[in-house]
Short mmCIF file of C-alpha atoms in Angstrom, two decimals:
data_model
loop_
_atom_site.label_atom_id
_atom_site.label_comp_id
_atom_site.label_asym_id
_atom_site.label_seq_id
_atom_site.Cartn_x
_atom_site.Cartn_y
_atom_site.Cartn_z
CA MET L 1 -25.46 -29.08 -87.96
CA PRO L 2 -23.22 -30.12 -85.15
CA THR L 3 -20.98 -27.48 -83.73
CA THR L 4 -18.14 -30.09 -83.29
CA ASP L 5 -15.64 -30.66 -86.21
CA PRO L 6 -16.48 -34.05 -87.96
CA PHE L 7 -13.05 -35.00 -87.56
CA GLN L 8 -13.14 -34.19 -83.69
CA LEU L 9 -16.46 -35.82 -83.42
CA ASP L 10 -15.17 -39.02 -84.89
CA ARG L 11 -12.14 -39.14 -82.82
CA ALA L 12 -14.35 -38.64 -79.78
CA LEU L 13 -16.61 -41.53 -80.84
CA ALA L 14 -13.54 -43.88 -81.24
CA ARG L 15 -12.21 -42.82 -77.76
CA PHE L 16 -15.67 -43.13 -76.26
CA ALA L 17 -16.22 -46.52 -77.81
CA ALA L 18 -12.84 -47.79 -76.69
CA ARG L 19 -13.65 -46.67 -73.15
CA GLY L 20 -16.91 -48.69 -73.19
CA SER L 21 -15.02 -51.65 -74.20
CA SER L 22 -12.40 -51.00 -71.45
CA PHE L 23 -15.43 -50.53 -69.14
CA GLU L 24 -16.83 -54.05 -69.82
CA GLU L 25 -13.53 -55.44 -69.63
CA ALA L 26 -12.94 -53.74 -66.17
CA LEU L 27 -16.19 -55.41 -64.79
CA ARG L 28 -14.92 -58.76 -65.11
CA GLU L 29 -12.52 -58.23 -62.43
CA GLY L 30 -13.91 -55.41 -60.28
CA SER L 31 -16.73 -52.71 -59.85
CA ALA L 32 -14.95 -50.31 -62.37
CA GLU L 33 -15.78 -47.59 -60.05
CA GLU L 34 -14.84 -44.03 -61.24
CA HIS L 35 -14.15 -45.59 -64.64
CA ILE L 36 -13.71 -43.07 -67.34
CA PHE L 37 -16.65 -44.22 -69.36
CA GLU L 38 -18.96 -42.49 -66.85
CA ALA L 39 -17.73 -39.13 -68.02
CA LEU L 40 -19.74 -38.20 -71.16
CA PRO L 41 -17.70 -36.45 -73.77
CA ALA L 42 -18.78 -32.89 -74.66
CA GLU L 43 -19.22 -34.03 -78.30
CA LEU L 44 -21.96 -36.36 -77.17
CA ASP L 45 -23.90 -34.28 -74.76
CA ASP L 46 -27.63 -33.54 -75.27
CA GLU L 47 -27.12 -30.44 -77.22
CA GLU L 48 -24.69 -31.83 -79.58
CA PHE L 49 -26.76 -35.11 -79.99
CA GLU L 50 -29.74 -33.20 -80.85
CA ARG L 51 -27.60 -31.40 -83.63
CA LEU L 52 -26.49 -34.55 -84.89
CA ARG L 53 -30.09 -35.84 -85.28
CA GLU L 54 -30.85 -32.67 -87.28
CA GLN L 55 -28.05 -33.62 -89.82
CA ASN L 56 -28.71 -33.56 -93.60
CA PRO L 57 -29.75 -37.22 -94.33
CA ALA L 58 -27.72 -36.93 -97.56
CA ASP L 59 -24.40 -36.44 -95.70
CA PRO L 60 -22.68 -39.67 -95.90
CA MET L 61 -21.45 -39.30 -92.39
CA ALA L 62 -24.87 -38.31 -90.91
CA GLU L 63 -26.02 -41.98 -90.35
CA PRO L 64 -22.91 -43.46 -89.31
CA PHE L 65 -22.22 -40.78 -86.73
CA LEU L 66 -25.83 -40.96 -85.31
CA ARG L 67 -25.74 -44.62 -84.91
CA TRP L 68 -22.54 -44.49 -82.97
CA ALA L 69 -23.61 -41.60 -80.96
CA GLY L 70 -26.96 -43.30 -80.09
CA TYR L 71 -25.41 -46.77 -79.30
CA LEU L 72 -22.80 -45.15 -76.97
CA ARG L 73 -25.45 -42.85 -75.23
CA ILE L 74 -27.49 -45.92 -74.32
CA LYS L 75 -24.43 -47.75 -72.99
CA HIS L 76 -23.56 -44.63 -70.84
CA ALA L 77 -26.93 -44.47 -69.52
CA CYS L 78 -26.82 -48.03 -68.35
CA VAL L 79 -23.48 -47.65 -66.54
CA SER L 80 -24.84 -47.86 -62.91
CA ALA L 81 -27.36 -50.65 -63.93
CA ARG L 82 -24.64 -52.67 -65.63
CA ARG L 83 -22.30 -52.35 -62.66
CA ARG L 84 -25.03 -53.36 -60.23
CA GLN L 85 -25.95 -56.41 -62.32
CA SER L 86 -22.15 -57.32 -62.67
CA ALA L 87 -21.65 -57.08 -59.02
CA ALA L 88 -24.43 -59.51 -58.42
CA PHE L 89 -22.89 -62.08 -60.55
CA ARG L 90 -19.33 -61.59 -59.47
CA ASP L 91 -19.14 -60.31 -55.99
CA ALA L 92 -22.26 -61.21 -54.06
CA ARG L 93 -21.55 -64.60 -52.17
CA HIS L 94 -24.15 -67.21 -51.25
CA PRO L 95 -23.54 -69.76 -48.67
CA LEU L 96 -23.70 -73.51 -49.78
CA ASP L 97 -23.73 -76.84 -48.14
CA THR L 98 -23.95 -78.79 -51.37
CA PRO L 99 -22.31 -79.47 -53.94
CA ALA L 100 -19.56 -77.88 -51.89
CA ARG L 101 -19.41 -75.99 -48.48
CA GLY L 102 -18.55 -72.40 -48.45
CA ASN L 103 -19.57 -68.99 -49.86
CA PHE L 104 -19.75 -68.79 -53.59
CA SER L 105 -20.55 -66.18 -56.18
CA LEU L 106 -22.87 -66.92 -59.16
CA ARG L 107 -19.67 -66.68 -61.29
CA GLN L 108 -17.99 -69.27 -59.44
CA MET L 109 -21.10 -71.62 -59.60
CA ARG L 110 -21.37 -71.36 -63.24
CA ASP L 111 -17.56 -71.84 -63.71
CA ALA L 112 -17.99 -74.87 -61.53
CA ALA L 113 -20.81 -76.20 -63.52
CA LEU L 114 -18.40 -76.19 -66.43
CA LEU L 115 -15.37 -77.86 -64.82
CA ASP L 116 -16.95 -80.27 -62.46
CA ALA L 117 -18.55 -82.75 -64.54
CA GLY L 118 -19.52 -85.12 -61.66
CA LYS L 119 -21.43 -82.34 -59.83
CA ARG L 120 -22.68 -80.29 -62.73
CA GLY L 121 -26.34 -80.81 -62.12
CA ALA L 122 -25.86 -79.81 -58.52
CA TRP L 123 -23.82 -76.78 -59.35
CA LEU L 124 -26.59 -75.64 -61.88
CA HIS L 125 -29.22 -76.34 -59.16
CA ALA L 126 -27.33 -73.82 -56.77
CA LEU L 127 -26.85 -71.42 -59.52
CA ALA L 128 -30.68 -71.25 -60.36
CA SER L 129 -31.56 -71.10 -56.51
CA HIS L 130 -29.48 -68.10 -55.66
CA SER L 131 -29.99 -66.10 -58.70
CA THR L 132 -32.93 -63.88 -57.64
CA GLU L 133 -30.90 -60.66 -57.05
CA TYR L 134 -29.17 -61.06 -60.47
CA GLN L 135 -32.45 -61.60 -62.13
CA ASP L 136 -33.89 -58.37 -60.70
CA ARG L 137 -30.76 -56.45 -61.81
CA THR L 138 -30.86 -58.07 -65.23
CA ARG L 139 -34.56 -56.70 -65.57
CA ALA L 140 -33.48 -53.39 -64.24
CA LEU L 141 -30.92 -53.08 -66.81
CA TRP L 142 -33.32 -53.91 -69.60
CA ASP L 143 -35.68 -51.48 -68.23
CA THR L 144 -32.80 -48.79 -68.17
CA GLU L 145 -31.72 -49.38 -71.67
CA ASN L 146 -35.47 -49.25 -72.92
CA ASP L 147 -36.10 -45.93 -70.99
CA ALA L 148 -32.92 -44.45 -72.31
CA ARG L 149 -33.89 -45.53 -75.95
CA GLU L 150 -37.21 -43.88 -75.38
CA ARG L 151 -35.77 -40.62 -73.96
CA LEU L 152 -33.34 -40.17 -76.66
CA GLN L 153 -35.99 -41.18 -79.36
CA LEU L 154 -34.00 -44.00 -80.94
CA SER L 155 -34.92 -47.16 -82.88
CA PRO L 156 -33.19 -50.25 -82.15
CA LEU L 157 -30.06 -50.82 -84.53
CA ILE L 158 -31.72 -53.79 -86.15
CA ALA L 159 -35.18 -52.80 -87.63
CA ALA L 160 -38.31 -54.57 -86.66
CA LYS L 161 -38.54 -56.27 -90.09
CA ASP L 162 -35.09 -57.57 -89.84
CA THR L 163 -35.58 -58.76 -86.27
CA THR L 164 -38.69 -60.74 -87.45
CA ARG L 165 -36.61 -62.33 -90.32
CA ILE L 166 -33.73 -63.49 -87.83
CA VAL L 167 -36.22 -64.81 -85.26
CA SER L 168 -37.91 -66.76 -88.19
CA ALA L 169 -34.58 -68.12 -89.21
CA ALA L 170 -33.72 -69.07 -85.62
CA LYS L 171 -37.07 -70.87 -85.26
CA ALA L 172 -36.66 -72.69 -88.58
CA LEU L 173 -33.01 -73.81 -87.62
CA LEU L 174 -34.73 -75.29 -84.45
CA ALA L 175 -37.19 -77.28 -86.45
CA ALA L 176 -34.90 -78.17 -89.24
CA THR L 177 -32.23 -79.84 -86.67
CA LYS L 178 -34.90 -81.26 -84.24
CA ASP L 179 -34.47 -84.78 -85.55
CA ALA L 180 -30.62 -84.66 -85.39
CA TYR L 181 -30.65 -83.35 -82.06
CA SER L 182 -33.33 -85.81 -80.88
CA GLU L 183 -30.84 -88.73 -81.86
CA LEU L 184 -28.26 -87.37 -79.24
CA GLY L 185 -30.69 -88.50 -76.46
CA LEU L 186 -30.06 -85.62 -74.13
CA SER L 187 -32.30 -85.04 -71.14
CA SER L 188 -30.72 -82.65 -69.07
CA LEU L 189 -28.74 -79.32 -69.13
CA ALA L 190 -25.89 -81.09 -67.51
CA GLU L 191 -25.95 -83.47 -70.42
CA LEU L 192 -26.44 -80.89 -73.03
CA ILE L 193 -23.20 -79.16 -71.67
CA ALA L 194 -21.11 -82.18 -71.38
CA SER L 195 -22.04 -82.92 -75.15
CA GLY L 196 -21.59 -79.38 -76.24
CA ILE L 197 -18.22 -79.03 -74.91
CA GLY L 198 -16.75 -81.50 -77.17
CA THR L 199 -14.10 -83.30 -75.15
CA ASP L 200 -14.02 -86.36 -77.57
CA ALA L 201 -12.76 -84.52 -80.55
CA PRO L 202 -9.44 -85.87 -81.80
CA GLY L 203 -6.60 -83.55 -82.58
CA VAL L 204 -3.78 -81.67 -80.89
CA TYR L 205 -5.21 -78.20 -79.60
CA PRO L 206 -3.04 -75.58 -77.86
CA ALA L 207 -2.55 -76.35 -74.30
CA ARG L 208 -3.48 -72.80 -73.36
CA LEU L 209 -5.57 -70.61 -75.72
CA SER L 210 -3.68 -67.29 -76.34
CA PRO L 211 -3.39 -65.01 -79.18
CA ARG L 212 0.00 -66.37 -79.86
CA SER L 213 -1.08 -69.86 -79.92
CA LEU L 214 -4.00 -69.04 -82.52
CA ALA L 215 -1.85 -66.93 -84.67
CA ASP L 216 0.59 -69.78 -84.99
CA LEU L 217 -2.18 -71.58 -86.86
CA PHE L 218 -2.44 -68.78 -89.57
CA ARG L 219 1.41 -68.57 -90.18
CA GLU L 220 0.83 -69.17 -93.86
CA GLY L 221 -0.94 -66.56 -96.14
CA ASP L 222 0.25 -63.22 -94.84
CA TRP L 223 -2.90 -63.17 -92.35
CA LEU L 224 -1.19 -60.93 -89.76
CA ALA L 225 1.32 -59.07 -92.02
CA GLY L 226 1.66 -55.53 -90.75
CA LEU L 227 -1.11 -55.89 -88.18
CA SER L 228 -1.33 -55.15 -84.65
CA LEU L 229 -4.20 -56.93 -82.91
CA ASP L 230 -6.13 -55.84 -79.80
CA GLU L 231 -5.78 -59.30 -77.92
CA PRO L 232 -9.09 -60.53 -76.99
CA ARG L 233 -9.95 -62.25 -73.55
CA LEU L 234 -9.96 -65.98 -74.59
CA PRO L 235 -11.73 -68.62 -72.90
CA ARG L 236 -10.19 -71.51 -70.80
CA PHE L 237 -9.74 -74.63 -72.86
CA LEU L 238 -12.42 -77.17 -71.88
CA GLY L 239 -12.86 -78.92 -75.12
CA VAL L 240 -13.19 -78.27 -78.90
CA SER L 241 -16.27 -75.56 -78.14
CA SER L 242 -13.70 -73.55 -76.21
CA PHE L 243 -11.23 -73.63 -79.14
CA LEU L 244 -14.09 -72.65 -81.38
CA ARG L 245 -15.05 -69.66 -79.33
CA ALA L 246 -11.48 -68.59 -79.13
CA LEU L 247 -10.95 -68.70 -82.94
CA ALA L 248 -14.13 -66.67 -83.31
CA LEU L 249 -12.83 -64.03 -80.82
CA PHE L 250 -9.35 -64.08 -82.62
CA GLY L 251 -10.83 -63.63 -86.14
CA ALA L 252 -13.06 -60.80 -85.06
CA ALA L 253 -9.87 -59.24 -83.66
CA LEU L 254 -8.04 -59.85 -86.91
CA HIS L 255 -10.95 -58.30 -88.94
CA ASP L 256 -10.97 -55.10 -86.85
CA ALA L 257 -7.17 -54.73 -86.95
CA ALA L 258 -7.09 -54.94 -90.61
CA GLY L 259 -9.67 -52.07 -91.14
CA HIS L 260 -8.31 -49.29 -93.11
CA ARG L 261 -6.81 -46.73 -90.65
CA GLY L 262 -7.29 -43.79 -93.11
CA GLN L 263 -11.08 -44.18 -92.81
CA PRO L 264 -13.14 -42.28 -90.25
CA PHE L 265 -13.83 -44.64 -87.22
CA ALA L 266 -17.56 -44.30 -87.57
CA LEU L 267 -17.41 -46.03 -91.08
CA ARG L 268 -14.59 -48.36 -90.27
CA ARG L 269 -16.47 -49.89 -87.47
CA ASP L 270 -20.18 -50.42 -86.76
CA PRO L 271 -21.88 -51.02 -83.24
CA LEU L 272 -23.49 -54.21 -84.55
CA ALA L 273 -20.13 -55.45 -85.86
CA LEU L 274 -21.94 -57.82 -88.46
CA ARG L 275 -18.86 -58.20 -90.72
CA SER L 276 -16.50 -58.68 -87.73
CA LEU L 277 -18.82 -61.35 -86.30
CA CYS L 278 -19.16 -63.08 -89.75
CA PHE L 279 -15.48 -63.27 -90.02
CA GLY L 280 -14.99 -64.55 -86.53
CA SER L 281 -17.43 -67.18 -87.30
CA LEU L 282 -15.61 -68.04 -90.61
CA ILE L 283 -12.38 -68.54 -88.85
CA ALA L 284 -14.23 -70.70 -86.23
CA LEU L 285 -15.41 -73.03 -88.95
CA LEU L 286 -12.09 -73.92 -90.19
CA PRO L 287 -11.31 -76.73 -87.91
CA SER L 288 -14.63 -78.69 -89.36
CA GLN L 289 -12.56 -78.84 -92.56
CA ARG L 290 -10.48 -81.67 -93.18
CA ILE L 291 -7.40 -80.08 -94.52
CA PHE L 292 -7.26 -77.57 -91.66
CA ALA L 293 -7.70 -80.22 -89.04
CA GLU L 294 -5.08 -82.44 -90.63
CA ARG L 295 -2.53 -79.68 -91.13
CA ARG L 296 -3.20 -77.61 -88.11
CA LEU L 297 -4.41 -79.86 -85.60
CA ASP L 298 -2.80 -83.08 -86.39
CA VAL L 299 -5.89 -85.18 -86.94
CA ALA L 300 -4.88 -88.43 -88.35
CA GLN L 301 -6.74 -89.44 -91.58
CA LYS L 302 -8.17 -92.44 -89.89
CA ALA L 303 -9.51 -90.23 -87.07
CA SER L 304 -10.97 -87.53 -89.62
CA ALA L 305 -14.65 -88.94 -89.68
CA ASP L 306 -14.62 -88.90 -85.73
CA HIS L 307 -13.25 -85.47 -85.78
CA GLN L 308 -15.87 -84.16 -88.14
CA ARG L 309 -18.67 -85.85 -86.29
CA SER L 310 -17.66 -84.44 -82.95
CA LEU L 311 -17.22 -80.77 -84.31
CA SER L 312 -20.54 -81.21 -86.15
CA ARG L 313 -22.18 -82.14 -82.92
CA VAL L 314 -20.78 -79.11 -81.43
CA LEU L 315 -21.88 -76.78 -84.09
CA LEU L 316 -25.46 -78.41 -83.85
CA LEU L 317 -25.84 -77.75 -80.28
CA GLY L 318 -24.09 -74.30 -80.39
CA SER L 319 -26.21 -73.08 -83.26
CA ARG L 320 -29.49 -74.55 -81.40
CA LEU L 321 -28.43 -72.51 -78.30
CA ALA L 322 -27.96 -69.32 -80.36
CA ALA L 323 -31.20 -69.72 -82.04
CA LEU L 324 -32.65 -69.71 -78.40
CA ARG L 325 -30.87 -66.61 -77.52
CA VAL L 326 -32.08 -64.85 -80.58
CA ILE L 327 -35.73 -65.67 -79.57
CA LEU L 328 -35.24 -64.78 -76.06
CA THR L 329 -33.52 -61.45 -77.00
CA ALA L 330 -36.59 -60.66 -79.38
CA ALA L 331 -38.91 -61.38 -76.53
CA VAL L 332 -37.27 -58.88 -74.09
CA ALA L 333 -39.01 -56.28 -75.93
CA ASP L 334 -42.40 -57.50 -74.89
CA GLY L 335 -41.85 -57.67 -71.23
CA GLU L 336 -40.95 -59.97 -68.63
CA ARG L 337 -43.81 -62.27 -68.84
CA ALA L 338 -43.30 -62.74 -72.57
CA TYR L 339 -39.75 -63.28 -71.99
CA ARG L 340 -40.36 -66.23 -69.41
CA ARG L 341 -43.00 -67.75 -71.63
CA ALA L 342 -40.79 -67.77 -74.47
CA PHE L 343 -38.15 -69.40 -72.67
CA SER L 344 -40.34 -72.00 -71.21
CA ASP L 345 -41.90 -72.90 -74.42
CA VAL L 346 -38.85 -72.70 -76.69
CA PHE L 347 -36.78 -74.77 -74.40
CA ALA L 348 -39.10 -77.41 -73.71
CA GLU L 349 -39.92 -77.79 -77.31
CA GLY L 350 -36.58 -77.24 -78.72
CA PHE L 351 -34.41 -79.21 -76.29
CA GLY L 352 -36.91 -81.94 -75.01
CA PHE L 353 -36.64 -81.23 -71.33
CA GLU L 354 -37.69 -78.57 -68.92
CA LEU L 355 -35.49 -76.08 -67.44
CA ASP L 356 -35.56 -73.94 -64.13
CA PRO L 357 -36.77 -70.73 -65.55
CA ARG L 358 -34.50 -68.78 -63.40
CA LEU L 359 -31.51 -69.84 -65.19
CA SER L 360 -33.08 -68.12 -68.42
CA HIS L 361 -31.62 -64.82 -66.90
CA VAL L 362 -28.31 -66.21 -66.06
CA LEU L 363 -27.16 -68.62 -68.73
CA PHE L 364 -28.91 -67.42 -71.82
CA VAL L 365 -28.92 -63.76 -71.88
CA ASP L 366 -26.97 -62.26 -74.79
CA SER L 367 -27.38 -58.69 -76.21
CA GLY L 368 -25.55 -59.49 -79.19
CA ALA L 369 -27.52 -62.54 -80.11
CA LEU L 370 -29.15 -61.54 -83.35
CA PRO L 371 -26.04 -60.08 -85.04
CA ARG L 372 -23.85 -63.07 -83.70
CA PHE L 373 -26.54 -65.36 -85.23
CA VAL L 374 -26.67 -63.65 -88.52
CA GLY L 375 -22.74 -63.68 -88.57
CA LEU L 376 -22.82 -67.49 -88.07
CA LEU L 377 -25.28 -68.10 -90.81
CA ALA L 378 -23.48 -65.84 -93.08
CA ALA L 379 -20.14 -67.48 -92.35
CA PHE L 380 -21.27 -70.63 -93.87
CA GLU L 381 -22.04 -68.92 -97.08
CA ARG L 382 -18.68 -66.92 -97.18
CA ASN L 383 -16.98 -70.33 -96.33
CA HIS L 384 -18.64 -71.96 -99.24
CA ALA L 385 -17.76 -69.22 -101.80
CA LEU L 386 -14.02 -69.34 -100.71
CA ARG L 387 -13.83 -73.03 -100.92
CA GLU L 388 -15.39 -72.83 -104.51
CA GLN L 389 -12.95 -70.21 -105.64
CA TYR L 390 -9.85 -71.28 -103.89
CA ASP L 391 -10.36 -74.93 -102.81
CA GLU L 392 -10.74 -76.18 -99.20
CA ASP L 393 -7.36 -75.01 -98.23
CA TRP L 394 -8.10 -71.38 -98.99
CA PHE L 395 -6.94 -70.41 -95.44
CA ARG L 396 -3.37 -70.92 -96.75
CA ASN L 397 -3.79 -69.05 -100.00
CA PRO L 398 -2.24 -65.49 -100.23
CA ARG L 399 -4.93 -64.47 -102.69
CA ALA L 400 -7.87 -65.45 -100.69
CA VAL L 401 -6.33 -63.68 -97.55
CA GLY L 402 -5.79 -60.68 -99.74
CA GLU L 403 -9.14 -60.73 -100.89
CA LEU L 404 -10.68 -60.82 -97.32
CA ARG L 405 -8.27 -58.14 -96.01
CA ALA L 406 -9.33 -55.92 -98.83
CA GLU L 407 -12.91 -56.21 -97.76
CA PHE L 408 -12.07 -55.40 -94.41
CA GLU L 409 -10.65 -51.81 -95.53
CA ALA L 410 -14.11 -51.07 -97.18
CA PRO L 411 -16.63 -49.38 -94.92
CA ALA L 412 -18.21 -51.66 -92.32
CA ARG L 413 -21.42 -53.51 -93.29
CA VAL L 414 -24.58 -52.34 -91.99
CA GLU L 415 -27.32 -53.93 -93.77
CA LEU L 416 -28.42 -57.43 -93.28
CA ASP L 417 -28.33 -59.60 -96.19
CA ALA L 418 -31.34 -61.88 -96.33
CA LEU L 419 -29.79 -63.89 -99.05
CA ASP L 420 -26.62 -64.60 -96.87
CA ILE L 421 -28.79 -65.73 -94.16
CA GLU L 422 -30.90 -67.90 -96.39
CA ARG L 423 -27.85 -69.47 -98.44
CA GLY L 424 -25.84 -69.93 -94.99
CA PHE L 425 -28.96 -71.72 -93.53
CA THR L 426 -29.03 -74.19 -96.41
CA LEU L 427 -25.32 -74.87 -96.23
CA PHE L 428 -25.43 -75.55 -92.53
CA LEU L 429 -28.26 -78.01 -92.89
CA GLU L 430 -26.29 -79.64 -95.68
CA LEU L 431 -23.15 -79.91 -93.41
CA LEU L 432 -25.01 -81.58 -90.73
CA LYS L 433 -26.84 -84.07 -92.96
CA GLU L 434 -23.46 -84.96 -94.38
CA ARG L 435 -21.64 -85.67 -91.28
CA LEU L 436 -24.03 -86.47 -88.36
#
């Protein structure tokens, strides 16, 4: 048994998890040198970690403690590799003559590719051409993570059988939506980005995406009563896709804030954040519902069909890219060659054009791809259930809000629900068939 008191261990896990999140946030703006996340707490040192592994499996806290401890130990082992990867993206400057003259980081090139529609293709080419160092550091990060997992004798948080099930669902989604995607006639990544941003969606959106502007959309139903949210970093508004991503982040933060503070951290939260991601996706689905669009986004009835078509197209493209990320993430475990082959095969088959393979390490890497994809599909099922019980405007119904907040006070969901994935998949396809 651990020598550390369980309450002390739980507090140590909560603090260290917060430091890990703070470390990632600091890397957005700088090197995060001498960040406190580098200091491993005594409660998680090698000796205590081994004692955690030896706990009685019948102890209800044994698995949650070990899941969090293992997850944080791996993140801690990757601090230097993660810092070097971030620096290659954020700090390293590369001289360009075109599409603009000057020295640019990969982050600046990526942002320019999103913002500068006229030169998007040229910016993407520059991004791929100067990504060698970043690719190397991304591979090094993967190797460091695998080495740490082997050294600590930890299995992935998502079991192999569940990974297989999620990858199968991702491939099925690509196959089932192939015809709908083909009708868009996209022939380049620049066109895919332009179509996926969703600048043509009718409606009045916040000029600046902020927690306050998003909270105003949920002024009915006691969504925020008594809650203090950790404000997420929200994207810049480029189109409706930015708005949906912001809603997903806001929804996840709302979920986390509503957790019962009387519960241990290790039960209240889970490293995979499945329920949090599902709820974030649930909130992001609201603009695709007619009543929400009319009441919150001022979409006129005569523009409702255009609005729904635009959002459905954004969801189609976003879900297909999410499926691609799932397949790529699963391929990482099989090595670099398998990863590149998966990228080449899946992208050409799934999106109808070839893409510079160097971009596979820059634009399509997402360590949270599998739980995020599960959360998306589960959200369609949850939205359907809420509409059946409370009608289409469930987001305004205090009883629906109360039901959700009661769920969030229960221990975090850890297991994948195959039925949620299956039902969500079916409902997603029905939505696309109806609106596209």
